[in-house]
Coordinates of C-alpha atoms in Angstrom, one line a residue:
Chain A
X2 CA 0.0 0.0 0.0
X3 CA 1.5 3.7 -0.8
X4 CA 0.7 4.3 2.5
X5 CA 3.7 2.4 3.5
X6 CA 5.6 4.7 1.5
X7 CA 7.0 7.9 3.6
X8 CA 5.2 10.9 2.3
X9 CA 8.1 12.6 2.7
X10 CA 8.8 10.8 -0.7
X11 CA 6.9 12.3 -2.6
X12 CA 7.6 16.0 -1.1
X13 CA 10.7 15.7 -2.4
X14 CA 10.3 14.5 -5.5
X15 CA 7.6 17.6 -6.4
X16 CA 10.4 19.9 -5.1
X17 CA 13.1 17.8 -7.4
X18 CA 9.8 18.3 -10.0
X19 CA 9.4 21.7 -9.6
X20 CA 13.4 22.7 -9.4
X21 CA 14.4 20.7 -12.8
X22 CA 11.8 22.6 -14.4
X23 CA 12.4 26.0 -13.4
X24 CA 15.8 26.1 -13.9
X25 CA 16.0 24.1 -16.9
X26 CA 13.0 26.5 -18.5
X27 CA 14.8 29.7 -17.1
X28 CA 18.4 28.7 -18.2
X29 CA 16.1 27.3 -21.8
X30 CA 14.4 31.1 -22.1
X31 CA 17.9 32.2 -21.5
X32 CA 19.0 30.7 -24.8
X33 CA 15.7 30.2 -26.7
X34 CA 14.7 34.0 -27.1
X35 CA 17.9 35.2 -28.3
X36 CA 17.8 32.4 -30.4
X37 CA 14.2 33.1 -31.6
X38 CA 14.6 36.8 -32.2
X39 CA 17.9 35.8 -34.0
X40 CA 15.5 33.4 -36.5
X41 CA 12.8 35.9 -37.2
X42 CA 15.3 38.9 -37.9
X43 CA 17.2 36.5 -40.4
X44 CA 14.4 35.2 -41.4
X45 CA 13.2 36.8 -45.2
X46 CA 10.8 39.2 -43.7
X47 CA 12.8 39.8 -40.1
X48 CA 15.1 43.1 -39.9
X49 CA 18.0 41.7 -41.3
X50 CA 17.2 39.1 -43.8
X51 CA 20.0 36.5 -44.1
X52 CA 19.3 33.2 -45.6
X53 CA 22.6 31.6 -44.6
X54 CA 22.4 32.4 -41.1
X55 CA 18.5 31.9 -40.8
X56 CA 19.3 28.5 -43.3
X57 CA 22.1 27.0 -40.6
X58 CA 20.4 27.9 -37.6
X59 CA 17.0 26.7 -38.1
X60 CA 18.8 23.3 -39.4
X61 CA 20.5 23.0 -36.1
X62 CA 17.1 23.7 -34.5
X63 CA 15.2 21.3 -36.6
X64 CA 18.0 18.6 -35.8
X65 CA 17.7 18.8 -32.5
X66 CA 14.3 18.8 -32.4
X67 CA 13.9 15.9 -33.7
X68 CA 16.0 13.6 -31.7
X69 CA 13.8 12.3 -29.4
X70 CA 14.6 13.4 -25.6
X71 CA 15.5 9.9 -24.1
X72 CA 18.1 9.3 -26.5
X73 CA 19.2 13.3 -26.2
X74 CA 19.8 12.3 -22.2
X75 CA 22.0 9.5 -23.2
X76 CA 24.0 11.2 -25.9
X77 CA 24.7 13.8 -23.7
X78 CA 26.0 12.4 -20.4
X79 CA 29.4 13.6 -21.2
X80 CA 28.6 17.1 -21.7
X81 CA 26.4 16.4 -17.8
X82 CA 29.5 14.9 -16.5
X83 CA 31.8 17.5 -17.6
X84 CA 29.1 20.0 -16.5
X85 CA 27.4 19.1 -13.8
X86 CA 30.4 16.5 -12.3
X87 CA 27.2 13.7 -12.3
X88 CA 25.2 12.0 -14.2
X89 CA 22.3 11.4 -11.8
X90 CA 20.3 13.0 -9.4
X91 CA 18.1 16.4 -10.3
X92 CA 20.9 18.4 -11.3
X93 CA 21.7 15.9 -13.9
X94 CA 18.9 16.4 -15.7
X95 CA 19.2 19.9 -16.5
X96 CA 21.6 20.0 -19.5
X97 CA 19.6 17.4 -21.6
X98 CA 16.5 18.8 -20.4
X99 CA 18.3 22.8 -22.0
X100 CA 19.4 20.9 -24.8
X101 CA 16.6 19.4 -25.7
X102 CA 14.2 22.7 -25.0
X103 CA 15.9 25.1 -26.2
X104 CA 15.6 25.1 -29.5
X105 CA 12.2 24.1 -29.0
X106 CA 11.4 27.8 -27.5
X107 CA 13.5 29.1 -30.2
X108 CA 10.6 27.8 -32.4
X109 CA 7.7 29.2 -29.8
X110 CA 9.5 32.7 -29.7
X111 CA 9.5 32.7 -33.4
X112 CA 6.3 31.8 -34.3
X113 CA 5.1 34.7 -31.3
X114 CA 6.8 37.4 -32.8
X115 CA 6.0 36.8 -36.5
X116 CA 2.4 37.4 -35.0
X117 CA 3.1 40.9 -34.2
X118 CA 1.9 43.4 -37.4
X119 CA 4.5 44.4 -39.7
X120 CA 2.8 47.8 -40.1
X121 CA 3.9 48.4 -36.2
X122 CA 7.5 48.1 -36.8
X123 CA 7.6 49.5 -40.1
X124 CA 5.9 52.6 -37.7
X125 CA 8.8 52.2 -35.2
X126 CA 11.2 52.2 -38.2
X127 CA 9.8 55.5 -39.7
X128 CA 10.1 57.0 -36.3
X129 CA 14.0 56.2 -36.4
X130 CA 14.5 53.4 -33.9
X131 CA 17.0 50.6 -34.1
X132 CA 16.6 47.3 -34.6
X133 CA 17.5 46.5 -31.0
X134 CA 15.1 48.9 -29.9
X135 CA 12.8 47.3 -32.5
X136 CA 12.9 43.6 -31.2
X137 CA 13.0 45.3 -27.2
X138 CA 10.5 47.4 -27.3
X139 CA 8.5 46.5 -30.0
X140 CA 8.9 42.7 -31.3
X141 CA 9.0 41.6 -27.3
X142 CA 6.8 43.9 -25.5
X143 CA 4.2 43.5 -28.5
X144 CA 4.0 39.8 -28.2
X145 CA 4.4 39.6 -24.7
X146 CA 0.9 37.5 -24.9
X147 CA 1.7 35.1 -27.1
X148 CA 5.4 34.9 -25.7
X149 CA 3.0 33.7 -22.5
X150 CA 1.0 31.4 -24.0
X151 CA 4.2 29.6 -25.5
X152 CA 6.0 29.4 -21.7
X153 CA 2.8 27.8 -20.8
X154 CA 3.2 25.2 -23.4
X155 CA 6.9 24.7 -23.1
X156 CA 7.0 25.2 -19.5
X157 CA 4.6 21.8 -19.1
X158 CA 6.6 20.3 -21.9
X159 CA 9.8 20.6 -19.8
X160 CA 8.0 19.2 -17.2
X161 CA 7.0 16.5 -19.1
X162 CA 10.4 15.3 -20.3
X163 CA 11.9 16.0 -16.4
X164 CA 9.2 12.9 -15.5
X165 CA 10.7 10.9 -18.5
X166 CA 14.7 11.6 -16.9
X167 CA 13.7 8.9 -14.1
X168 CA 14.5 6.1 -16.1
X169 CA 18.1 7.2 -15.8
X170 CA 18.1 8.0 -12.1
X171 CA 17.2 11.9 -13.0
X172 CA 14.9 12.1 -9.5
X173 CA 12.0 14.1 -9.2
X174 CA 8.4 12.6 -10.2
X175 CA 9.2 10.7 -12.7
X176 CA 12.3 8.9 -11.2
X177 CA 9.7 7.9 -8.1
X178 CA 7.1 6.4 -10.5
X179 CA 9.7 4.1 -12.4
X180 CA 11.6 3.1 -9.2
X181 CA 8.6 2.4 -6.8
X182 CA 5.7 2.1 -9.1
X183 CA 7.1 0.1 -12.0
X184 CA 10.1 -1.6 -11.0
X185 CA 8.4 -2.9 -7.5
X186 CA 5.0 -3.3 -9.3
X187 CA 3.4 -0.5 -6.9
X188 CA 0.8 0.7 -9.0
X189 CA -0.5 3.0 -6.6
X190 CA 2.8 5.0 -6.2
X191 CA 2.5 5.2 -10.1
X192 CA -1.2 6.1 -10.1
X193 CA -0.5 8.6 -7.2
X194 CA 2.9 9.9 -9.0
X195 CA 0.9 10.3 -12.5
X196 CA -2.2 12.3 -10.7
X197 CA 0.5 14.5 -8.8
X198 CA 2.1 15.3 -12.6
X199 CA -1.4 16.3 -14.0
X200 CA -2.2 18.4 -11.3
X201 CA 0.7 20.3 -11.5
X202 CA 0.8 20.7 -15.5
X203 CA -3.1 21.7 -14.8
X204 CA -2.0 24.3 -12.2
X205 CA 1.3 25.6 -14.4
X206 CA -0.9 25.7 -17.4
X207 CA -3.9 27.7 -15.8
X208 CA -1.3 29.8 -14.0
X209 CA 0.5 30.9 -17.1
X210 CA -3.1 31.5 -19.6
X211 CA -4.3 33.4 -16.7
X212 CA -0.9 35.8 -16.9
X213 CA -1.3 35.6 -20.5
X214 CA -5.1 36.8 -20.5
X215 CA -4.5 39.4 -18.1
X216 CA -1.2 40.9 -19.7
X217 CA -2.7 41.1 -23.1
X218 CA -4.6 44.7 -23.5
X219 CA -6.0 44.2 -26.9
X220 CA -8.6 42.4 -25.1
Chain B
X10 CA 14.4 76.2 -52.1
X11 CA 12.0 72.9 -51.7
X12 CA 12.5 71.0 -48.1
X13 CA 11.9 67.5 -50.1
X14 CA 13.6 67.1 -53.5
X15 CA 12.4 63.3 -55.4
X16 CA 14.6 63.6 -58.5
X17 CA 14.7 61.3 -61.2
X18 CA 13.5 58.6 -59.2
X19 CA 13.2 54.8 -59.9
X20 CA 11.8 51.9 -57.8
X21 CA 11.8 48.3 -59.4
X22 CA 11.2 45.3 -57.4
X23 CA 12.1 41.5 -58.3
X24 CA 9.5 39.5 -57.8
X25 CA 11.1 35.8 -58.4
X26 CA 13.5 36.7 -61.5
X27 CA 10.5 39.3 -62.8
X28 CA 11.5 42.6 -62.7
X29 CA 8.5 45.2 -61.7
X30 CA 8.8 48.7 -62.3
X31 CA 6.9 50.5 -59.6
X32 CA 7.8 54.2 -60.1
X33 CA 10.3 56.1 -62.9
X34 CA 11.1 59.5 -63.9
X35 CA 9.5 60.7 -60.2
X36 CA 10.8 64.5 -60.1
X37 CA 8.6 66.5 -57.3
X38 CA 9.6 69.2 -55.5
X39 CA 7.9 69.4 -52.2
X40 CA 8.1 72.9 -51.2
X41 CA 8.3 74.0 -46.8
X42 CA 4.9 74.7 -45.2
X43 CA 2.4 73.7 -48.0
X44 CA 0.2 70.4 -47.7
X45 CA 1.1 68.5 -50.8
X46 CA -1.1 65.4 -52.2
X47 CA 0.0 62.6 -54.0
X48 CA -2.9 60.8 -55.9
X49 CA -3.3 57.8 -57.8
X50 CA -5.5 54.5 -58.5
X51 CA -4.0 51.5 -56.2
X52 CA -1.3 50.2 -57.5
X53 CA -0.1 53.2 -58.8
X54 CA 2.9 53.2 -56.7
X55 CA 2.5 56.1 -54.3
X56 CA 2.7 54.2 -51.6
X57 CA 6.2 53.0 -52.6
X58 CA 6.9 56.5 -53.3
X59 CA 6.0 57.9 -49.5
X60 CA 8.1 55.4 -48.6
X61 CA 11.4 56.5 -50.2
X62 CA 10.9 60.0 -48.8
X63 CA 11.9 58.7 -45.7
X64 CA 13.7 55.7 -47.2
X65 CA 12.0 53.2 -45.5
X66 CA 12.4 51.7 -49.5
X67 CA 15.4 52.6 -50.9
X68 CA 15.2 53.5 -54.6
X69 CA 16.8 52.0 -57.6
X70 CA 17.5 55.1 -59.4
X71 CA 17.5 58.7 -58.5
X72 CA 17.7 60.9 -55.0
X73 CA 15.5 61.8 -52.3
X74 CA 17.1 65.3 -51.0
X75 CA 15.3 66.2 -47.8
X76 CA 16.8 69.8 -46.5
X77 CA 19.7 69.7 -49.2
X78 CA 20.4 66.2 -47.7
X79 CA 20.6 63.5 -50.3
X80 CA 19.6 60.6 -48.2
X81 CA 20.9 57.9 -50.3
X82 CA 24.4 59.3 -49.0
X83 CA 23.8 58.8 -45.4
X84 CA 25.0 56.0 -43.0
X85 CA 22.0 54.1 -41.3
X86 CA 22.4 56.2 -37.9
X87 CA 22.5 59.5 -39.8
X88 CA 19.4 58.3 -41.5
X89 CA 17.7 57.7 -38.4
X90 CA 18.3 61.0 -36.9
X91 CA 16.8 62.1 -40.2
X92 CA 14.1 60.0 -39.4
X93 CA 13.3 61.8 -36.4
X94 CA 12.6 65.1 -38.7
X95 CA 10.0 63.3 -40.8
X96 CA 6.8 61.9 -38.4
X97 CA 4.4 59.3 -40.3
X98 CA 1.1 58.1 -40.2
X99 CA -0.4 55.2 -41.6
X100 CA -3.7 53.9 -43.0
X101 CA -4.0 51.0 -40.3
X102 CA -2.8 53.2 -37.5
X103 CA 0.3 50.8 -36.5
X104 CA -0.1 51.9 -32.6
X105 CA 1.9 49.3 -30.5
X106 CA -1.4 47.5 -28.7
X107 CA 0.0 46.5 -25.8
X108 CA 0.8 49.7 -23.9
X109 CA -1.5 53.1 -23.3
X110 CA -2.2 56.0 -25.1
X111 CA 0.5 58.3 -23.3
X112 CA 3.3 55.1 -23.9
X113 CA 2.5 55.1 -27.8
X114 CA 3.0 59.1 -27.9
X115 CA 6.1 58.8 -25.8
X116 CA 7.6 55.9 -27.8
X117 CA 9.4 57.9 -30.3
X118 CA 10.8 60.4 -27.6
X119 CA 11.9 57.2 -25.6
X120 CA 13.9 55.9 -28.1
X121 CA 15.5 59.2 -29.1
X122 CA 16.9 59.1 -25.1
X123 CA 14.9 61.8 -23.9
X124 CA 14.1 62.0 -20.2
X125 CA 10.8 60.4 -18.8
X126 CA 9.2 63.3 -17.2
X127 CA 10.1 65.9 -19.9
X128 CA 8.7 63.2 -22.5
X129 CA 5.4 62.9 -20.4
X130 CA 5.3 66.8 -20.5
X131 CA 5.7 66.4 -24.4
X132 CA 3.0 64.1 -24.3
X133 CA 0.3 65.4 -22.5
X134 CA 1.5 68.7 -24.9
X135 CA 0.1 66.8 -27.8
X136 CA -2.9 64.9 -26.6
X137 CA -4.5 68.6 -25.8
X138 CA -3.5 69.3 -29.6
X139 CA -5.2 66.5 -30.9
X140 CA -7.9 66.8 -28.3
X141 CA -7.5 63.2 -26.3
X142 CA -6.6 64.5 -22.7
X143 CA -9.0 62.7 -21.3
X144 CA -7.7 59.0 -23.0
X145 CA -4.2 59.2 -21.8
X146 CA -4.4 55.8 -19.9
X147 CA -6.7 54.0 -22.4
X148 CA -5.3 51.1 -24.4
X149 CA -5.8 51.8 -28.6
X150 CA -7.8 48.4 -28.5
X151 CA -10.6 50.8 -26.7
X152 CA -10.4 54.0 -29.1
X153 CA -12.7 54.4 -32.0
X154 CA -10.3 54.8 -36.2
X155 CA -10.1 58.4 -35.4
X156 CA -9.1 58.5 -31.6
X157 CA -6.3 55.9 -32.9
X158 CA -5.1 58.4 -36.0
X159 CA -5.2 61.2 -33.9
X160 CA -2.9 59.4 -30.7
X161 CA -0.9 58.5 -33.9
X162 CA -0.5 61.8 -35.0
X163 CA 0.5 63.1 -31.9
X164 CA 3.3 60.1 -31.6
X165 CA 4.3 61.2 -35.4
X166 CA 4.4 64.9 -34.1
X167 CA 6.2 64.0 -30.3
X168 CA 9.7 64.9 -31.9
X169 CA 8.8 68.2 -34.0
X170 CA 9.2 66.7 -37.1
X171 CA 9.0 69.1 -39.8
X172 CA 7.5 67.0 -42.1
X173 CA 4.4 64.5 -41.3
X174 CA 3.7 61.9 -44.4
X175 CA 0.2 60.4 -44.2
X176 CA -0.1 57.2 -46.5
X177 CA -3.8 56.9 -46.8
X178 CA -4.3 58.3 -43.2
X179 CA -8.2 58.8 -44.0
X180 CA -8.5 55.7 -46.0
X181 CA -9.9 53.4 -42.9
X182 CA -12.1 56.0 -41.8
X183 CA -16.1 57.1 -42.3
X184 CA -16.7 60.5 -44.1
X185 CA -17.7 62.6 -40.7
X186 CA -13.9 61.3 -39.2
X187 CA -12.2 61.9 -42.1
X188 CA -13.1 65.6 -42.0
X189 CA -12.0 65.8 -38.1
X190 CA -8.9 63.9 -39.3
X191 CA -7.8 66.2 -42.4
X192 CA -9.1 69.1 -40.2
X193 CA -6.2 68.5 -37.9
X194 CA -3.7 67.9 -40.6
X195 CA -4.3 71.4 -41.7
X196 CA -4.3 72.8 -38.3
X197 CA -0.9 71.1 -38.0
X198 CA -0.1 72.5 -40.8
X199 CA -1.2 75.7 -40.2
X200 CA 0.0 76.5 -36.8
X201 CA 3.2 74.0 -36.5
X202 CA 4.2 75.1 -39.5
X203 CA 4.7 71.2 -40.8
X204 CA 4.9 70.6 -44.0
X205 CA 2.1 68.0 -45.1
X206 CA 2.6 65.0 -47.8
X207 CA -0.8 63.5 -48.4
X208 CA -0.8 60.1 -50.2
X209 CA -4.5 58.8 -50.9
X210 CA -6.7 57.3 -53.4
X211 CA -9.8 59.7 -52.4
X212 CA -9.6 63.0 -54.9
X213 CA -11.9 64.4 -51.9
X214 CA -8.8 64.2 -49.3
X215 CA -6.8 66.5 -52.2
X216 CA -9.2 69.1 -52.9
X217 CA -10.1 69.0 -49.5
X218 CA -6.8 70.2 -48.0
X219 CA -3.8 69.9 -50.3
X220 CA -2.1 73.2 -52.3
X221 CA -0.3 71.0 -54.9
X222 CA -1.1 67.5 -56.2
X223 CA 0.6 64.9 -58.2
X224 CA -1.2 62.6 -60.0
X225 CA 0.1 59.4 -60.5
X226 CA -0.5 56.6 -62.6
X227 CA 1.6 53.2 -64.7
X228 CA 4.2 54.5 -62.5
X229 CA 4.9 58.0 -63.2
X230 CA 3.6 61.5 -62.3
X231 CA 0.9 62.2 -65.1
X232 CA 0.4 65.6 -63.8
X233 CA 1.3 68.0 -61.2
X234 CA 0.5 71.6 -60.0
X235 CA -2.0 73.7 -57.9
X236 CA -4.9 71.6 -56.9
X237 CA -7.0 74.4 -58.0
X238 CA -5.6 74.6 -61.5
X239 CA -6.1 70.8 -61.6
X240 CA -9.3 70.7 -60.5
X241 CA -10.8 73.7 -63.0
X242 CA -8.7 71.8 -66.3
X243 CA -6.6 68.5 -65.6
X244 CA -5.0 67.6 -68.4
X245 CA -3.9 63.9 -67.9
X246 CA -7.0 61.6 -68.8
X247 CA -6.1 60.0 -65.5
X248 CA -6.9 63.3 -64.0
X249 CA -10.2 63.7 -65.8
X250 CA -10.8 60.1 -64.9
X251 CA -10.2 61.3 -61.3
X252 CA -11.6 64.9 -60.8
X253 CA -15.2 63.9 -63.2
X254 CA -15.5 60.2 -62.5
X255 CA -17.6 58.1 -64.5
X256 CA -19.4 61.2 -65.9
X257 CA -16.7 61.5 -68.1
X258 CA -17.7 57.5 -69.8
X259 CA -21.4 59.0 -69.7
X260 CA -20.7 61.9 -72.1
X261 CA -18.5 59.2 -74.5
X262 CA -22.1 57.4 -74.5
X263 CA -23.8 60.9 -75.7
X264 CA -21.6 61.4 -78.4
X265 CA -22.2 57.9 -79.6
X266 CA -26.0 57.9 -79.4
X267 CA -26.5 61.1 -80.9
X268 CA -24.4 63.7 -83.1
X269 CA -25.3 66.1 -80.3
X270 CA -22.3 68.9 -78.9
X271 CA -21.4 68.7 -75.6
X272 CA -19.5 71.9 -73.8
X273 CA -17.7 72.1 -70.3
X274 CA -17.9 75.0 -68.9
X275 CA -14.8 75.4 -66.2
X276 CA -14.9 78.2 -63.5
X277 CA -12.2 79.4 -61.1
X278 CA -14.1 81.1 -58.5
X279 CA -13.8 84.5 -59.7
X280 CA -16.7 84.5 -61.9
X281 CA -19.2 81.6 -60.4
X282 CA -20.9 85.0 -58.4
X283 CA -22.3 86.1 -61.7
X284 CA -25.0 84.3 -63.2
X285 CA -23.1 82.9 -66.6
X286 CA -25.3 80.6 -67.7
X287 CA -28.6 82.4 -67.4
X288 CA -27.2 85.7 -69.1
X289 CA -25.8 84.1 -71.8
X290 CA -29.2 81.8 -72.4
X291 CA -30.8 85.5 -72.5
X292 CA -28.0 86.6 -75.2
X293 CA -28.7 84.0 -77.3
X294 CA -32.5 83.7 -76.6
X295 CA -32.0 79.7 -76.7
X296 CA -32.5 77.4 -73.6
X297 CA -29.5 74.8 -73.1
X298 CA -29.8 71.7 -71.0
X299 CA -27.3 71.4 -68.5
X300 CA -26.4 67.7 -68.1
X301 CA -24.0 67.8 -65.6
X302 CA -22.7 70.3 -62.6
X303 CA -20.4 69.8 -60.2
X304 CA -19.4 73.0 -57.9
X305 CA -17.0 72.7 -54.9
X306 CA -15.9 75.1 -52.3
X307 CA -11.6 75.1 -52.6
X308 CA -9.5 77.1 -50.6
X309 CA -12.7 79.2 -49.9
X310 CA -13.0 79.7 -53.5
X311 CA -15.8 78.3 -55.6
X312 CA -14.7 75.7 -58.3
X313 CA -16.9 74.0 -60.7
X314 CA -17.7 71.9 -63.7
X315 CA -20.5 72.5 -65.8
X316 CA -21.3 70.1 -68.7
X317 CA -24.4 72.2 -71.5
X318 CA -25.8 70.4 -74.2
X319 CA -25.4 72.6 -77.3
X320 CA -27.9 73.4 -79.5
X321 CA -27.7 72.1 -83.2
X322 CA -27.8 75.6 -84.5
X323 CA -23.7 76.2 -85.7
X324 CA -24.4 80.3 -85.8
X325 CA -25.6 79.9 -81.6
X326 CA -22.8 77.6 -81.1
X327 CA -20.8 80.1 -82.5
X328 CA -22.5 82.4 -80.6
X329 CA -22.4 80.8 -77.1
X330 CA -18.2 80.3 -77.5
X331 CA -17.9 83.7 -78.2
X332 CA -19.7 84.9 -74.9
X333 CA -17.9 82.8 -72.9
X334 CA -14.7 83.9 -74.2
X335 CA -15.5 87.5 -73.3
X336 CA -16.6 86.4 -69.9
X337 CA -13.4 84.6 -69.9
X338 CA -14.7 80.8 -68.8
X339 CA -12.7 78.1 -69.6
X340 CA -14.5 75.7 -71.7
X341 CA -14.1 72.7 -73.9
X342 CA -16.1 70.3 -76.4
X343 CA -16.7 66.9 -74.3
X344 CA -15.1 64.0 -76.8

């Protein structure tokens, strides 16, 4: 019975939960905007159209977009090591889990700011600003909704993939469901593990529209 | 000497491997302090042309010499601060929607580094000019078309430009705003002392407000000069097109029908006080139908079009042109 399990177990895998995906989706936004804002100003319509840059980054994106994350963990346990000094526990988990994201908000941050109207920064450029003042104060700020809307999404995705790093000793969630539920066959452990997760993407998720919906005043 | 020189200007775009000619031989002289229009059917190019003044499109040929300046010899930070000289506005508005009224006027001062509280000063300075005190905290998504041109006028104006282009500033709006809007534009014009460029596609907006026009059309300026001069006789059959509208198909129908004359009559303001038309029907004891009259109110000054049907009689023809040349009215037979 899960009741034979400590509860003290599962405290501390939300809080491994909860730190894995905060700092891999901080240290993920980190990279992913500049990343994103550096796609849609090379992109043909951006700022500064350049189809080798935009051409060679958005391959690298695609690439590792598509390796799927459980073998990304294992490819990369010698950047971890050298990193990190480990290859398991929490802290483990965060440079596959930036890897792996990364370019992944690249895409969101992209696809956020193409929504804002061209007319808008065509108005900014008429009134003499730069492009960095452009993407700060006008690509960013502009799509500020949408930019919410896509941490919701990836924020919850991270999450997601934190729960899959248990099968190689990542901790957190995911790590408790694979050790105690399916290795020892205690499908309540799972059952409880798996509610635990959907709460908490169903809080993160409301959370983050709710910012969203609030922040955006063309409503 | 002019504040915005276009000379010999050339704009062709290459649309996959197709090259498009969008404007040639574009000479305009855009002199300080007047309101100038620049009108043509869409497609025309003016919209390509408003936007080389302040080369936001770079041309292909020719220069763009704003204040002796020839912009096409500028570095992209000199052209910036030149920028800063010319404010636009633009059919769909372009406000940022995510921050207030006073943010949007402020946003061109921000970037330019000037300090917050002198460029809320500014501000509030230019929402009593275009008469939006009362919005300052409201969000554009809540403003009706002409509270968002007017907040957008006051962000083009924030930096005392001294030239404001509108590229079909009126086009998104109902009749009753677009007379509050263009009313505006020539009080800015008026008191600030900005010089106006006006592109649109509505011949109203030009005789409305503008001094000078230039008609555009297949690329090119098919006429240019005094809106009133254009108005009494254009000369371009894109201008006729424009200034009489589908009357002008309607007479081509007449003449087919019947061998029927057709005259215009043209006045210029000085004379439309005296009654023309019924004198001269008493000088030649003949009634004429009119078939079509247009008057208009320009510059305070009436100007308008008056189509007669002449009679068949040659020696009253003769009669009627001879009267209206002493009375000095511009006329001519309707093709």
């Amino acid at each position: 019975m899960f009741i034979a399990i400590d509860i003290s177990l599962y405290t501390t895998a939300i809080a491994e939960t909860f730190f894995m995906t905060f700092v891999s989706s901080l240290i993920s936004y980190l990279i992913g905007i500049p990343l994103g804002v550096l796609l849609y100003s090379t992109a043909k319509d951006g700022l500064t159209p350049n189809a080798g840059i935009y051409n060679v980054l958005s391959l690298i994106v695609n690439i590792f977009r598509s390796i799927p994350f459980l073998i990304l963990l294992i490819l990369v346990l010698p950047v971890t090591k050298a990193i990190v000094g480990s290859t398991i526990g929490a802290k483990a988990v965060i440079p596959p889990l930036v890897i792996s994201a990364s370019p992944y908000i690249a895409r969101m941050v992209e696809s956020s700011l193409k929504e804002v109207d061209l007319g808008v920064i065509e108005a900014a450029k008429s009134m003499g600003a730069t492009n960095f003042q452009i993407i700060i104060k006008v690509l960013l700020s502009e799509s500020k909704p949408s930019l919410l809307i896509g941490a919701a999404i990836s924020i919850t995705t991270i999450l997601g993939y934190s729960a899959m790093a248990g099968a190689v000793g990542g901790g957190g969630l995911g790590d408790v469901a694979i050790r105690y539920g399916y290795y020892r066959y205690n499908q309540d452990v799972m059952l409880i593990t798996v509610v635990l997760l959907v709460i908490i993407v169903q809080i993160l998720q409301e959370i983050f529209m709710g910012i969203a919906r609030k922040s955006d005043k063309r409503l | 000497m002019a504040i915005i020189e276009i000379k010999n200007l050339k704009k062709i775009f290459n649309n996959q491997a197709v090259e498009v000619t969008a404007l040639q031989d574009i000479d305009i002289d855009i002199e300080k302090g007047e309101i100038f229009g620049i009108i043509g059917l869409s497609g025309a190019g003016k919209s390509t042309l408003v936007r080389m003044i302040n080369y936001l499109e770079k041309p292909s040929e020719g220069k763009v010499i704003f204040e002796g300046k020839n912009l096409g010899d500028l570095k992209e930070n000199e052209l910036r601060q030149v920028r800063k000289e010319i404010g636009m506005i633009f059919q769909n508005f372009n406000l940022l929607e995510q921050v207030n009224v006073i943010k949007n006027i402020m946003f061109p001062l921000e970037i330019s580094g000037v300090e917050k509280s002198k460029a809320i000063d500014r501000a509030r300075e230019l929402l009593k000019l275009v008469d939006l005190s009362e919005k300052e905290k409201e969000y554009p998504s809540k403003l009706s078309g002409g509270q968002k041109q007017r907040v957008a006028i006051a962000r083009a104006l924030a930096t005392n430009p001294k030239v404001l282009l509108c590229d079909e500033a009126t086009s998104a709006l109902d009749p009753k705003t677009t007379k509050q809007i263009l009313d505006l534009l020539k009080k800015i014009n008026k008191e600030l002392g900005v010089t106006v460029v006006i592109i649109t596609h509505q011949m109203s907006v030009i005789e409305s407000i503008c001094d000078r026009v230039a008609i555009l059309e297949n690329s090119r300026v098919a006429e240019i000069g005094n809106v009133k001069e254009v108005f009494k006789a254009p000369k371009s059959s894109i201008g006729k097109k424009l200034i009489f509208g589908a009357t002008v198909n309607k007479e081509e129908e007449f003449v087919k029908i019947d061998d029927k004359t057709y005259l215009r009559l043209a006045f210029d303001g000085s004379i439309t006080d005296k009654p023309i038309l019924a004198n001269m029907i008493l000088k030649i004891g003949m009634p004429v139908s009119i078939m079509y009259a247009n008057t208009k109110v320009i510059e305070g000054k009436v100007v308008g079009q008056l189509i007669i049907e002449m009679p068949n009689d040659k020696k009253v023809q003769y009669q009627i042109k001879e009267y209206l040349d002493e009375n000095e009215v511009t006329y001519w037979e309707v093709v």
